[in-house]
Every structure is written in structure tokens, then in C-alpha cells.
CSV table of C-alpha atoms in Angstrom, one decimal:
chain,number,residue,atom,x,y,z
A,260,UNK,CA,29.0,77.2,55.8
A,261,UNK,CA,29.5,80.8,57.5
A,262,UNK,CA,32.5,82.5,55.7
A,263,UNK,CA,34.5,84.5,58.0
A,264,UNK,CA,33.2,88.3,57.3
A,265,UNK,CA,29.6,86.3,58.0
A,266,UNK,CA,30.5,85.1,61.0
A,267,UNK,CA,32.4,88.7,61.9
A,268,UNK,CA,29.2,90.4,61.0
A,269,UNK,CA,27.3,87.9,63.0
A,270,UNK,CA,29.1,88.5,66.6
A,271,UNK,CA,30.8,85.1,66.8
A,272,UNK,CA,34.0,85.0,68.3
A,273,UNK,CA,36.7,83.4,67.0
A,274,UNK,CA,39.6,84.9,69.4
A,275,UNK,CA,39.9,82.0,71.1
A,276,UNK,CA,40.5,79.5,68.3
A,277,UNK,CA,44.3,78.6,67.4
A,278,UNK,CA,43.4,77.7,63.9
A,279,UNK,CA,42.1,81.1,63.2
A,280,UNK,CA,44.3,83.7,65.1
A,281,UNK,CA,47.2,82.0,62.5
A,282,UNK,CA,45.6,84.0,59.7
A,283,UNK,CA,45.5,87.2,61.5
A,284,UNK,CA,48.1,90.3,61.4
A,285,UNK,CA,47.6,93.3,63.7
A,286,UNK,CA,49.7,96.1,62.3
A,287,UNK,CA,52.1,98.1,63.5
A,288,UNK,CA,50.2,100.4,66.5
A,289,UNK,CA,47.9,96.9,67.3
A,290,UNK,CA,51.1,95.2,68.0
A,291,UNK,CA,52.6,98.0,70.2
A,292,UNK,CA,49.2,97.7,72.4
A,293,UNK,CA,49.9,94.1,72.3
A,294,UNK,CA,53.5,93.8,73.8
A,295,UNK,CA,52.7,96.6,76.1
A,296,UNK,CA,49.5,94.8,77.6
A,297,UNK,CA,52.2,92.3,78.4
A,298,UNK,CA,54.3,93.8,79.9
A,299,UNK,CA,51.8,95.7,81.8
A,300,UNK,CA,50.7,92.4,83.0
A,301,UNK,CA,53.5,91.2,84.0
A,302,UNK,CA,54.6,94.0,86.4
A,303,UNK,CA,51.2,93.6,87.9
A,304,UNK,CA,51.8,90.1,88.5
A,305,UNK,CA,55.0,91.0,90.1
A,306,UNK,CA,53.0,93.5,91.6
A,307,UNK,CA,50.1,91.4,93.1
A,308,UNK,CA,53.5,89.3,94.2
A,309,UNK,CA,54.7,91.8,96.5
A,310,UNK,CA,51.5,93.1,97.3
A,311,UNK,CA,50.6,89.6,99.1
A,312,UNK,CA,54.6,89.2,100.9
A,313,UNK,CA,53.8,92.3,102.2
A,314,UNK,CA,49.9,91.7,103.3
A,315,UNK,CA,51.9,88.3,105.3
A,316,UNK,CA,55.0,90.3,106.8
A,317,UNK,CA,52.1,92.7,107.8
A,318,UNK,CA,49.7,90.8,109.1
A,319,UNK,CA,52.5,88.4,111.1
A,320,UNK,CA,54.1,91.7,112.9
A,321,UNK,CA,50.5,92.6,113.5
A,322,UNK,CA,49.4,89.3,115.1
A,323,UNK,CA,52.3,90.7,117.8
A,324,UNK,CA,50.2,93.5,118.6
A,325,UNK,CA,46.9,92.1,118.5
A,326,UNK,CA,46.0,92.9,122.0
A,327,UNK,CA,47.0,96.6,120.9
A,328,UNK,CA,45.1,97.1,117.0
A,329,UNK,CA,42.8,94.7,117.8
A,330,UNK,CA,41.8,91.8,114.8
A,331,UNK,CA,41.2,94.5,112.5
A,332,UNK,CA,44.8,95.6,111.4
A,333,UNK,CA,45.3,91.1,111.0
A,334,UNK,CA,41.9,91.5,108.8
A,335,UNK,CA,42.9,93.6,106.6
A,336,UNK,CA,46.5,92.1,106.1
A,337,UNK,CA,44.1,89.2,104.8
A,338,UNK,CA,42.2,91.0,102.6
A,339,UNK,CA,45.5,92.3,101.1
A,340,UNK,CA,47.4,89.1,100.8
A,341,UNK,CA,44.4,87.8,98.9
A,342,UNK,CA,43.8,90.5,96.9
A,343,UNK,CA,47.6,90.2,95.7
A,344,UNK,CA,47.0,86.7,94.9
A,345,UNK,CA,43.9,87.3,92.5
A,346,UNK,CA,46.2,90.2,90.7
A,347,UNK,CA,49.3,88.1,90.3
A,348,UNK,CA,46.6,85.0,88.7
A,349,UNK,CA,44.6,87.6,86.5
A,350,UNK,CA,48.2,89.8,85.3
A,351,UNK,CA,48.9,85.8,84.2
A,352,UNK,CA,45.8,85.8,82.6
A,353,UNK,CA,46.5,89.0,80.8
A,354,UNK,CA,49.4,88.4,79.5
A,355,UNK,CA,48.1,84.8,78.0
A,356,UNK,CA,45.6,86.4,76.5
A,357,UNK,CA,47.2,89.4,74.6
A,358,UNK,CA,50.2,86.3,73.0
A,359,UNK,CA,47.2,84.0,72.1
A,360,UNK,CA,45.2,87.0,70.8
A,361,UNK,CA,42.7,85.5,72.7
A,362,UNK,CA,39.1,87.6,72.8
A,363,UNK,CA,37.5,85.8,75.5
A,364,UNK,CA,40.9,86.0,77.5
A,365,UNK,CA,40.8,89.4,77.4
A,366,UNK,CA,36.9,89.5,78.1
A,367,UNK,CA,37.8,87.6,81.5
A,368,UNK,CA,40.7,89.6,82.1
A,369,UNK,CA,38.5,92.8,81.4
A,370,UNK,CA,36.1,91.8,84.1
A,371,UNK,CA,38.1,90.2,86.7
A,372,UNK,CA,40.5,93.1,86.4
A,373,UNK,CA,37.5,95.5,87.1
A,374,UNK,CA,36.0,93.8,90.1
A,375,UNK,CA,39.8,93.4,91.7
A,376,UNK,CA,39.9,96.7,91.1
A,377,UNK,CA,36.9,97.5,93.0
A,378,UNK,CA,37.8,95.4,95.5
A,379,UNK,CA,41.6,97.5,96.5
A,380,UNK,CA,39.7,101.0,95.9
A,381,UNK,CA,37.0,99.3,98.9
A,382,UNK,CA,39.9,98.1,101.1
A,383,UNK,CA,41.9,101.5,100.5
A,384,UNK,CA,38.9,103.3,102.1
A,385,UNK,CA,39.3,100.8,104.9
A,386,UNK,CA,42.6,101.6,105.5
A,387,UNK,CA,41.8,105.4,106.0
A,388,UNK,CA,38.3,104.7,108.3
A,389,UNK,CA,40.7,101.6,110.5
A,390,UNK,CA,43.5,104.4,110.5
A,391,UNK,CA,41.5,107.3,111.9
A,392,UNK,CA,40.0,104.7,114.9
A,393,UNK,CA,43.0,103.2,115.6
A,394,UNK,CA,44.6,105.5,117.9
A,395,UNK,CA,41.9,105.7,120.7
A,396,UNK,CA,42.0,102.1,119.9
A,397,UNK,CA,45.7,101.7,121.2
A,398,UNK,CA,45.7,104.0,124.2
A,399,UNK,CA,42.5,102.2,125.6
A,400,UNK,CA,44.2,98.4,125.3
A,401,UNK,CA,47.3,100.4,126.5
A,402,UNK,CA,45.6,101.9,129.4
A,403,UNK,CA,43.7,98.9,130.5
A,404,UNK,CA,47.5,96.8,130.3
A,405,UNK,CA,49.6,99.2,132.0
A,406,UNK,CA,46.7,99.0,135.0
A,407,UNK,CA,47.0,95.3,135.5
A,408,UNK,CA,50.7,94.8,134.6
A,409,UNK,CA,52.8,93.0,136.9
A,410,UNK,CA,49.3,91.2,138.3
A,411,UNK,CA,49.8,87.2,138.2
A,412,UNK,CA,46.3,87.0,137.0
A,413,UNK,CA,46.5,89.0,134.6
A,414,UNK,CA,49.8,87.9,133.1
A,415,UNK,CA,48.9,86.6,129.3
A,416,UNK,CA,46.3,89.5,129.1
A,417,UNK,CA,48.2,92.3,130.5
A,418,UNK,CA,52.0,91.8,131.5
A,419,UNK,CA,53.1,89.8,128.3
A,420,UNK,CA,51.8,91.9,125.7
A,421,UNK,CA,53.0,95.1,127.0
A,422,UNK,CA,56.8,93.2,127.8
A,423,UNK,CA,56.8,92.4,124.0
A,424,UNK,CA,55.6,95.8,123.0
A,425,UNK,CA,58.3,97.7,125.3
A,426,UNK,CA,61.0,95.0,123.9
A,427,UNK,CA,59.9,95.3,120.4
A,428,UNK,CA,59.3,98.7,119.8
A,429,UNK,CA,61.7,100.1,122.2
A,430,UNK,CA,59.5,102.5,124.3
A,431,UNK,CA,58.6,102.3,128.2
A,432,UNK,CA,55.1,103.4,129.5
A,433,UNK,CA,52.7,104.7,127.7
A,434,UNK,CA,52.9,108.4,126.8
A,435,UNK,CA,55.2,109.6,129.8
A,436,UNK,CA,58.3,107.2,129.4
A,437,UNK,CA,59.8,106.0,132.4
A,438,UNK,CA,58.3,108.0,135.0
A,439,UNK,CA,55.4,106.5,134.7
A,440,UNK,CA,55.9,103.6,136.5
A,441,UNK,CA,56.1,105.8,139.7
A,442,UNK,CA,54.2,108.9,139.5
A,443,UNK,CA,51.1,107.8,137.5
A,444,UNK,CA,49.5,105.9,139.8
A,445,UNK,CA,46.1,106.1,138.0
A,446,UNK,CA,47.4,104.0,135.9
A,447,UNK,CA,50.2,101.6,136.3
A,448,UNK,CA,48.2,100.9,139.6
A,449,UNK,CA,49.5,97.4,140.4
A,450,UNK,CA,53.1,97.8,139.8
A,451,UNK,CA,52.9,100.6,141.8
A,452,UNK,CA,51.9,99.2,144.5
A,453,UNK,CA,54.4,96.4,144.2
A,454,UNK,CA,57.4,98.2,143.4
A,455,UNK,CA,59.5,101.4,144.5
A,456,UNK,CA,60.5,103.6,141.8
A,457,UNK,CA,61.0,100.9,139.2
A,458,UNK,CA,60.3,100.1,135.7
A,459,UNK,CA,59.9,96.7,134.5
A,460,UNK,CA,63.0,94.8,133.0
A,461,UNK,CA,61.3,94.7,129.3
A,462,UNK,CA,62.3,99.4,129.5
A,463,UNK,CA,65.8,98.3,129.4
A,464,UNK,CA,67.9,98.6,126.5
A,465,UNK,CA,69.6,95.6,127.5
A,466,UNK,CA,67.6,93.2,129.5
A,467,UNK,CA,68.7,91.3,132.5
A,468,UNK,CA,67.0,90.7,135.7
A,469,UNK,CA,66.3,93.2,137.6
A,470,UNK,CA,67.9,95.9,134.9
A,471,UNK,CA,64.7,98.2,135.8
A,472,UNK,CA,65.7,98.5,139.3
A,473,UNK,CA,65.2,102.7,140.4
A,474,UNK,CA,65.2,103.4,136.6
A,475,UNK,CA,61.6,105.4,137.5
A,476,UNK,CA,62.4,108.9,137.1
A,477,UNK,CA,61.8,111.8,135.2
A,478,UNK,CA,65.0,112.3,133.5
A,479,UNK,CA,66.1,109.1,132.6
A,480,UNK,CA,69.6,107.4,131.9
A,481,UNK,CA,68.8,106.4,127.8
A,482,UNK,CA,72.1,104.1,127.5
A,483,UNK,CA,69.9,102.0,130.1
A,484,UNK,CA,65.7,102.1,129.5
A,485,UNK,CA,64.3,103.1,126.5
A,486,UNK,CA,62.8,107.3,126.8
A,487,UNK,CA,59.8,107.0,124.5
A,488,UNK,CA,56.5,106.2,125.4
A,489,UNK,CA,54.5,103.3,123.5
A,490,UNK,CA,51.3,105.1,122.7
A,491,UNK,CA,52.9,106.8,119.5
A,492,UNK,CA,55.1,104.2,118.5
A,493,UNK,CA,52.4,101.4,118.2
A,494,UNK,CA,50.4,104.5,116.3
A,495,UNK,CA,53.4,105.1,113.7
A,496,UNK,CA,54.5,101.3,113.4
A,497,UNK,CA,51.0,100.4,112.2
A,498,UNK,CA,50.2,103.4,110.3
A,499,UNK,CA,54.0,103.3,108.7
A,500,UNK,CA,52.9,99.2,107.6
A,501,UNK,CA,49.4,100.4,106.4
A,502,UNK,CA,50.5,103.2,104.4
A,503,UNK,CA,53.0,100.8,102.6
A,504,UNK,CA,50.6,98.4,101.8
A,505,UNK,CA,48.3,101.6,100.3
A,506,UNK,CA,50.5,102.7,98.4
A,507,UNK,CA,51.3,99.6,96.9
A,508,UNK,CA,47.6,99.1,96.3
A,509,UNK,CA,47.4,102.3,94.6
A,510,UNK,CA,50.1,101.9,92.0
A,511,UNK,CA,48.7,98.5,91.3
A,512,UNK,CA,45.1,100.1,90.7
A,513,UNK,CA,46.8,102.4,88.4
A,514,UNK,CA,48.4,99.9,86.5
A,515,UNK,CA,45.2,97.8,86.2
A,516,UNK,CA,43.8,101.1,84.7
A,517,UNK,CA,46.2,101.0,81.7
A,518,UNK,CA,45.2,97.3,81.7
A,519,UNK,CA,41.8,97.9,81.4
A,520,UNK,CA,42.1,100.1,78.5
A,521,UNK,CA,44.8,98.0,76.9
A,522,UNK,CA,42.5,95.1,76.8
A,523,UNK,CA,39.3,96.6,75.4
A,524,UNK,CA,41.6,98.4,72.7
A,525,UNK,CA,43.6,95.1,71.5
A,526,UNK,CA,40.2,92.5,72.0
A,527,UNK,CA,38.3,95.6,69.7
A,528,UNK,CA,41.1,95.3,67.4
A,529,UNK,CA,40.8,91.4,67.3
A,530,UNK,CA,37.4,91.6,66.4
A,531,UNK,CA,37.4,94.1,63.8
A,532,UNK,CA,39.9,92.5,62.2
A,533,UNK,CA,38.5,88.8,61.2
């Protein structure tokens, strides 16, 4: 029969076995790295939690602008949802593990922690590179929109999504505000042609038929269509979402630090103690 200091001595692990961990004590600092591996864990299940409701709120208002950020911004909404989901699962693990004194609890938790946290740093950097391309990316779609809107053919591809980004975000045009329904005629170059000095009924603050109707000029009434151009606030709606789901990401990755090291210092205790 292996006594236990044999079996210590030997490598085997007896973390996981209820019938053991009864005999065993940590003192007074193990215990502290105990409970607060616990309650690490669960703030980054709560964590991982939000981290996920905020990936779907994201990557819902997202799907909105599609034809704007492209499937990229809905991507990475994705990646963050699941990510939060793995965290919330493996803070669960965590804290199972450092109750049960459990060493091959912690061993998973150790490694699953490490590759989730690999994972956000990855998806962080993605965030930057999809932030810095973005912008060319939304004045192109823009562009390519405001040339076709009003067109019958081009209604689901052009008119629609500029209608609910005017309505949604409360902008008109796309850098220039209202005036650029009528002067710009490089670019809005269908409306122009169909329409005298007006802006389309989704610039108005409140919208009713024909509420556009000679709203087309250079200093424009703001208690009736919206001032701002489009361009920067698609460009500050998606960068203010992104930078909220970063920093989320960040503090969980900093958490999951702590975790890491609480881990390997209360499974090392485990072990040296049988």
C-alpha cells in the first residue's frame, strides 16, 4: 500500500479525491488565497456575464449598420459574446475548484484561463487594426448610398440603409449636413436630379411626409432636420461600442491574471501539503 508522503513524493494527485482533501488544513495565508481565488472568480464570471450582453447589444445595433461597417464589426461582436461565455463557464470552474481544493480543477482552470486569455489579448488587437480601417470603410458605403439614394432600384441597397442611419443617428448627408442634398451633386446624383432643394424625410427631426421639402440649404433650421453629417457619427457610434467592449476585455484579462497566479499558488500549496 502507498502511504501518503509516498504517494506525495511520487507525483500522484490526490486533489481531486473527497476522501482525502477531509484530512487537509491550509493555514492561515493558504486560506486567504483560497477565498480570494473565489471571489476573483466570481467577478469574472460576472464579468464574462456582461462581457457577452454587451458582445449581443453590440453586435444587434451593428447588424443595423451592416451596409456601413461591413460584417466585420458583427464578427467581432461574436467573438466577444463567446469569449464572455467561456470566462463566465471557466470563473465557475475556478471557484469550484479552490472550495473542493481540487488540484486538477485548478490545473484545468490554469490552462483554460491562459488560452481565454490569449484569445481577448488576440481580439483586443483586432479591435485596434478593424478600428483604424473602419473609417475609409464608412465614407466609401456612405459615398456609394448617397449616389444611388432615392433610385427605385436601388432601394434595399441604397435608400433604406441610409433612411435608418439618418433616423437612427440623427445626422443628414454625409459630411456636409443638409446642403448636400443640393449642392453636391457628385454625390447625391440621383436625388438631385429628382428633387429641388430637398432633403429626404428621414433629415427631419420629426418625420412626416414630405417634412424635407426646401430643407436643402446651407444654414439650416435644426428644430426641423438634423445639422450633422453621418460620416462622423457612424465613426464615433462604432468606435464608442468597440471601446466599451475593450475595455471590458481588458479588466477581465487583468482579473484572469490574479487568477492565474491565485491558482498555481493555492494548487502548489495543495500539493505540498499531502
Amino acid at each position: 500500500m502507498v502511504h501518503i508522503h509516498q504517494a506525495h513524493h511520487l507525483g500522484l494527485d490526490y486533489g481531486a479525491n473527497p476522501a482525502r482533501i477531509s484530512h487537509y488544513h491550509l493555514d492561515l495565508g493558504e486560506s486567504c488565497v483560497k477565498w480570494v481565488l473565489f471571489a476573483l472568480n466570481f467577478l469574472i464570471s460576472l464579468a464574462g456575464l456582461g462581457l457577452a450582453g454587451l458582445g449581443v447589444y453590440v453586435a444587434t445595433a451593428a447588424q443595423s449598420y451592416e451596409e456601413f461597417f461591413g460584417s466585420g464589426s458583427v464578427s467581432l461582436s461574436y467573438i466577444f459574446i463567446g469569449t464572455g461565455i467561456l470566462i463566465t463557464l471557466i470563473g465557475f470552474l475556478g471557484c469550484c475548484g479552490a472550495m473542493r481544493h481540487s488540484t486538477f480543477m485548478l490545473l484545468m482552470y490554469f490552462i483554460f484561463i491562459m488560452v481565454t486569455f490569449m484569445v481577448q489579448v488576440s481580439a483586443i488587437i483586432a479591435v485596434l487594426v478593424f478600428k483604424d480601417d473602419v473609417k475609409n470603410q464608412i465614407k466609401e458605403a456612405a459615398t456609394t448610398k448617397l449616389a444611388e439614394y432615392g433610385n427605385p432600384i436601388k432601394e434595399d441597397i441604397a435608400t433604406k440603409p441610409l433612411d435608418v442611419v439618418q433616423a437612427g443617428l440623427k445626422c443628414c448627408g454625409i459630411d456636409s449636413g443638409p446642403v448636400e442634398w443640393a449642392t453636391e451633386a457628385a454625390k447625391a446624383t440621383y436625388w438631385i436630379r429628382t428633387h429641388d432643394n430637398d432633403v429626404p424625410d428621414s433629415c427631419c427631426v420629426t418625420e412626416t411626409t414630405n417634412c424635407g421639402k426646401n430643407e436643402a440649404k446651407a444654414v439650416p433650421d435644426p428644430s426641423i432636420v438634423y445639422t450633422e453629417g453621418c460620416e462622423d457619427k457612424l465613426y464615433d457610434y462604432l468606435n464608442d461600442n468597440l471601446l466599451l467592449i475593450g475595455g471590458l476585455g481588458v479588466s477581465v484579462s487583468f482579473l484572469e491574471l490574479f487568477g492565474l497566479c491565485g491558482s498555481f499558488m493555492l494548487r502548489r500549496a495543495i500539493l505540498h501539503g499531502y
